[in-house]
C-alpha positions as semicolon CSV with decimal commas, in nm:
position;residue;x (nm);y (nm);z (nm)
1;V;-8,131;-8,530;0,053
2;D;-8,261;-8,164;0,016
3;E;-8,331;-7,934;0,284
4;K;-8,713;-7,993;0,282
5;T;-8,666;-8,354;0,324
6;I;-8,459;-8,300;0,627
7;G;-8,689;-8,076;0,790
8;V;-8,963;-8,316;0,763
9;L;-8,742;-8,597;0,919
10;I;-8,649;-8,350;1,200
11;Y;-9,017;-8,272;1,263
12;Y;-9,135;-8,637;1,275
13;S;-8,834;-8,718;1,493
14;P;-8,905;-8,818;1,876
15;T;-8,755;-8,476;1,970
16;G;-8,974;-8,272;1,727
17;C;-9,289;-8,464;1,840
18;Y;-9,203;-8,387;2,201
19;D;-9,158;-8,021;2,117
20;C;-9,498;-8,028;1,938
21;C;-9,672;-8,179;2,240
22;I;-9,514;-7,914;2,481
23;R;-9,629;-7,636;2,234
24;C;-9,980;-7,789;2,234
25;L;-10,008;-7,823;2,619
26;G;-9,848;-7,480;2,665
27;A;-10,139;-7,339;2,469
28;V;-10,407;-7,465;2,685
29;P;-10,567;-7,200;2,930
30;Y;-10,552;-7,415;3,240
31;T;-10,708;-7,142;3,454
32;S;-11,015;-7,105;3,231
33;L;-11,027;-7,480;3,193
34;L;-11,025;-7,545;3,550
35;A;-11,307;-7,275;3,600
36;T;-11,520;-7,433;3,312
37;L;-11,496;-7,779;3,495
38;L;-11,583;-7,625;3,820
39;C;-11,877;-7,415;3,668
40;Y;-12,034;-7,731;3,465
41;T;-12,000;-7,932;3,792
42;G;-12,154;-7,650;4,031
43;V;-12,445;-7,587;3,782
44;A;-12,534;-7,945;3,747
45;L;-12,537;-7,997;4,127
46;F;-12,736;-7,678;4,182
47;C;-12,984;-7,746;3,891
48;G;-13,023;-8,125;3,933
49;G;-13,048;-8,084;4,324
50;G;-13,245;-7,785;4,341
51;H;-13,512;-7,922;4,082
52;E;-13,567;-8,236;4,270
53;A;-13,555;-8,060;4,610
54;L;-13,824;-7,811;4,503
55;T;-14,041;-8,104;4,405
56;H;-13,993;-8,290;4,743
57;T;-14,059;-7,963;4,939
58;R;-14,388;-7,904;4,794
59;T;-14,474;-8,258;4,892
60;F;-14,328;-8,221;5,229
61;V;-14,517;-7,886;5,311
62;E;-14,835;-8,040;5,183
63;L;-14,811;-8,358;5,400
64;Y;-14,694;-8,179;5,735
65;F;-14,712;-7,797;5,742
66;A;-15,029;-7,694;5,565
67;R;-15,366;-7,865;5,537
68;D;-15,534;-7,599;5,291
69;V;-15,385;-7,568;4,946
70;Q;-15,435;-7,213;4,952
71;D;-15,201;-7,187;5,245
72;F;-14,899;-7,284;5,020
73;I;-15,021;-7,168;4,690
74;V;-14,771;-6,891;4,679
75;L;-14,493;-7,139;4,739
76;A;-14,647;-7,379;4,491
77;D;-14,613;-7,123;4,240
78;F;-14,250;-7,000;4,316
79;I;-14,162;-7,375;4,294
80;K;-14,326;-7,410;3,957
81;Y;-14,175;-7,106;3,802
82;F;-13,813;-7,153;3,960
83;Q;-13,799;-7,486;3,801
84;Y;-13,824;-7,320;3,463
85;V;-13,570;-7,080;3,566
86;I;-13,332;-7,372;3,664
87;Y;-13,369;-7,496;3,293
88;G;-13,267;-7,160;3,153
89;L;-12,980;-7,130;3,395
90;A;-12,832;-7,470;3,303
91;S;-12,856;-7,374;2,927
92;F;-12,702;-7,031;3,005
93;F;-12,410;-7,132;3,201
94;F;-12,352;-7,415;2,935
95;L;-12,300;-7,176;2,661
96;Y;-12,128;-6,899;2,876
97;G;-11,875;-7,157;2,997
98;L;-11,803;-7,240;2,645
99;L;-11,761;-6,875;2,547
100;L;-11,524;-6,802;2,843
101;L;-11,314;-7,097;2,770
102;A;-11,282;-6,982;2,394
103;E;-11,175;-6,646;2,508
104;G;-10,928;-6,807;2,735
105;F;-10,767;-6,989;2,428
106;Y;-10,754;-6,697;2,203
107;T;-10,629;-6,449;2,461
108;T;-10,388;-6,631;2,687
109;S;-10,033;-6,569;2,664
110;A;-9,967;-6,921;2,577
111;V;-10,109;-6,865;2,233
112;K;-9,838;-6,602;2,179
113;Q;-9,588;-6,864;2,246
114;T;-9,734;-7,106;2,026
115;F;-9,820;-6,903;1,721
116;G;-9,537;-6,651;1,753
117;E;-9,658;-6,282;1,675
118;F;-9,978;-6,198;1,913
119;R;-10,234;-6,024;1,727
120;S;-10,515;-5,828;1,895
121;T;-10,774;-5,570;1,779
122;K;-10,960;-5,307;1,968
123;F;-11,279;-5,536;1,924
124;G;-11,111;-5,798;2,068
125;R;-11,002;-5,607;2,394
126;C;-11,338;-5,462;2,398
127;L;-11,489;-5,816;2,400
128;S;-11,250;-5,934;2,697
129;L;-11,359;-5,612;2,891
130;T;-11,724;-5,699;2,831
131;F;-11,661;-6,056;2,964
132;I;-11,498;-5,921;3,265
133;I;-11,783;-5,690;3,353
134;L;-12,035;-5,964;3,278
135;T;-11,875;-6,238;3,474
136;Y;-11,825;-5,990;3,771
137;V;-12,203;-5,905;3,764
138;L;-12,277;-6,267;3,749
139;A;-12,060;-6,347;4,064
140;V;-12,237;-6,083;4,230
141;I;-12,582;-6,224;4,156
142;W;-12,480;-6,578;4,219
143;L;-12,336;-6,462;4,567
144;V;-12,707;-6,370;4,654
145;V;-12,833;-6,719;4,494
146;F;-12,555;-6,887;4,726
147;G;-12,711;-6,707;5,041
148;F;-13,055;-6,804;4,944
149;T;-12,963;-7,169;4,917
150;A;-12,847;-7,156;5,264
151;I;-13,207;-7,096;5,388
152;P;-13,345;-7,423;5,324
153;V;-13,022;-7,605;5,440
154;L;-13,050;-7,398;5,778
155;F;-13,423;-7,508;5,812
156;F;-13,353;-7,869;5,802
157;I;-13,037;-7,847;6,035
158;N;-13,271;-7,679;6,278
159;M;-13,533;-7,932;6,224
160;E;-13,289;-8,231;6,274
161;S;-13,164;-8,060;6,590
162;S;-13,510;-8,019;6,726
163;C;-13,592;-8,384;6,637
164;H;-13,274;-8,495;6,824
165;K;-13,375;-8,294;7,130
166;V;-13,715;-8,450;7,128
167;N;-13,571;-8,781;7,119
168;I;-13,343;-8,713;7,406
169;L;-13,637;-8,563;7,637
170;S;-13,853;-8,861;7,551
171;E;-13,596;-9,080;7,719
172;T;-13,575;-8,879;8,038
173;T;-13,794;-8,775;8,317
174;L;-13,860;-8,429;8,131
175;F;-14,091;-8,644;7,877
176;N;-14,367;-8,379;7,893
177;Q;-14,134;-8,108;7,805
178;Q;-14,085;-8,244;7,471
179;A;-14,413;-8,112;7,343
180;R;-14,254;-7,767;7,383
181;V;-13,983;-7,838;7,122
182;C;-14,152;-7,721;6,795
183;M;-14,050;-7,626;6,424
184;D;-14,226;-7,331;6,268
185;A;-14,208;-7,340;5,882
186;R;-14,364;-6,985;5,876
187;M;-14,075;-6,807;6,034
188;Y;-13,850;-6,901;5,728
189;G;-14,080;-6,737;5,480
190;F;-14,198;-7,066;5,345
191;L;-14,550;-7,010;5,466
192;P;-14,788;-6,736;5,549
193;W;-14,851;-6,667;5,914
194;N;-15,218;-6,764;5,867
195;A;-15,119;-7,114;5,754
196;V;-15,251;-7,406;5,934
197;P;-15,100;-7,570;6,118
198;G;-14,764;-7,413;6,003
199;I;-14,580;-7,563;6,294
200;V;-14,510;-7,914;6,451
201;C;-14,426;-8,019;6,772
202;G;-14,305;-8,301;7,002
203;N;-14,351;-8,657;6,892
204;T;-14,497;-8,542;6,551
205;L;-14,180;-8,346;6,462
206;A;-13,976;-8,631;6,569
207;N;-14,169;-8,870;6,351
208;I;-14,135;-8,649;6,049
209;C;-13,780;-8,654;6,076
210;K;-13,788;-9,042;6,051
211;T;-13,956;-9,036;5,708
212;P;-13,750;-9,085;5,387
213;E;-13,892;-8,746;5,242
214;F;-13,704;-8,550;5,518
215;Y;-13,365;-8,686;5,439
216;V;-13,395;-8,699;5,079
217;T;-13,514;-8,317;5,078
218;Y;-13,230;-8,254;5,311
219;D;-12,960;-8,401;5,115
220;L;-13,082;-8,246;4,780
221;Y;-13,067;-7,903;4,937
222;I;-12,713;-7,987;5,050
223;C;-12,625;-8,072;4,704
224;A;-12,770;-7,751;4,564
225;F;-12,620;-7,541;4,823
226;A;-12,281;-7,705;4,734
227;G;-12,327;-7,658;4,379
228;A;-12,397;-7,313;4,426
229;G;-12,086;-7,259;4,608
230;I;-11,893;-7,431;4,319
231;T;-12,018;-7,216;4,074
232;L;-11,948;-6,906;4,284
233;L;-11,595;-7,013;4,307
234;A;-11,581;-7,092;3,931
235;L;-11,695;-6,731;3,871
236;F;-11,447;-6,582;4,082
237;I;-11,164;-6,776;3,890
238;Y;-11,316;-6,672;3,574
239;V;-11,289;-6,300;3,682
240;V;-10,948;-6,354;3,761
241;A;-10,865;-6,518;3,420
242;T;-11,060;-6,292;3,213
243;T;-10,878;-5,999;3,404
244;Y;-10,532;-6,124;3,335
245;N;-10,610;-6,187;2,976
246;Y;-10,746;-5,840;2,917
247;A;-10,436;-5,715;3,099
248;V;-10,213;-5,891;2,853
249;L;-10,410;-5,762;2,554
250;R;-10,378;-5,398;2,685
251;F;-10,006;-5,447;2,740
252;L;-9,937;-5,587;2,377
253;G;-10,186;-5,321;2,225
254;R;-9,972;-5,040;2,394
255;K;-9,656;-5,195;2,226
256;G;-9,839;-5,171;1,897
257;I;-9,890;-5,545;1,831
258;R;-10,208;-5,554;1,644
259;C;-10,360;-5,647;1,317
């Protein structure tokens, strides 16, 4: 038996297959992979929940807080255009997640251990630095988005709390005071101050909280809020991963390991 045959037998032996699997598993950039999964999950929750929540919000406002269409025409236009933005966000983050995952595969130190000599170029290091800057900017922007998604959640939390207070007052001797418990959508910026009625009080408010539209919209905004938070976490993990990969490229570049 010649040396080539012996090498083939060793490679296909159980030990050889085990070493091959270990090398393959070691080449996976687990941090980038985790960030990609979190990013896709968060964007799906944000886009899906946000899109449906905005649709229900228009119906909700039209039924209970604004009698004239002109009172919420600005809100209706915002909802329509932001739903188109959601489509673009979903497509952008899908492609950007793939790019960052590919960058993680080709710049992680595990690739060096798998393929031996690590090769990097100035273009590769520049590309990694570009990903760091872009991801950091996206994280800052998404932090603002995350803050804005908390506004409708806060509105519905306060509304549910007001409804609970109305129900308690209706069961006590303070029945007449329940009319003083109100919820004003104008103070959250959803409607202009001249919107009519713009505010609901007492039993009317309590009845609104019992409708299916209220709980469906509430749950959808919670999903969008959670999705925005998960996406923000994914972007922070991406920043850490890309920064580490860039540091590896810089370190190896200083040692003269390049194409």
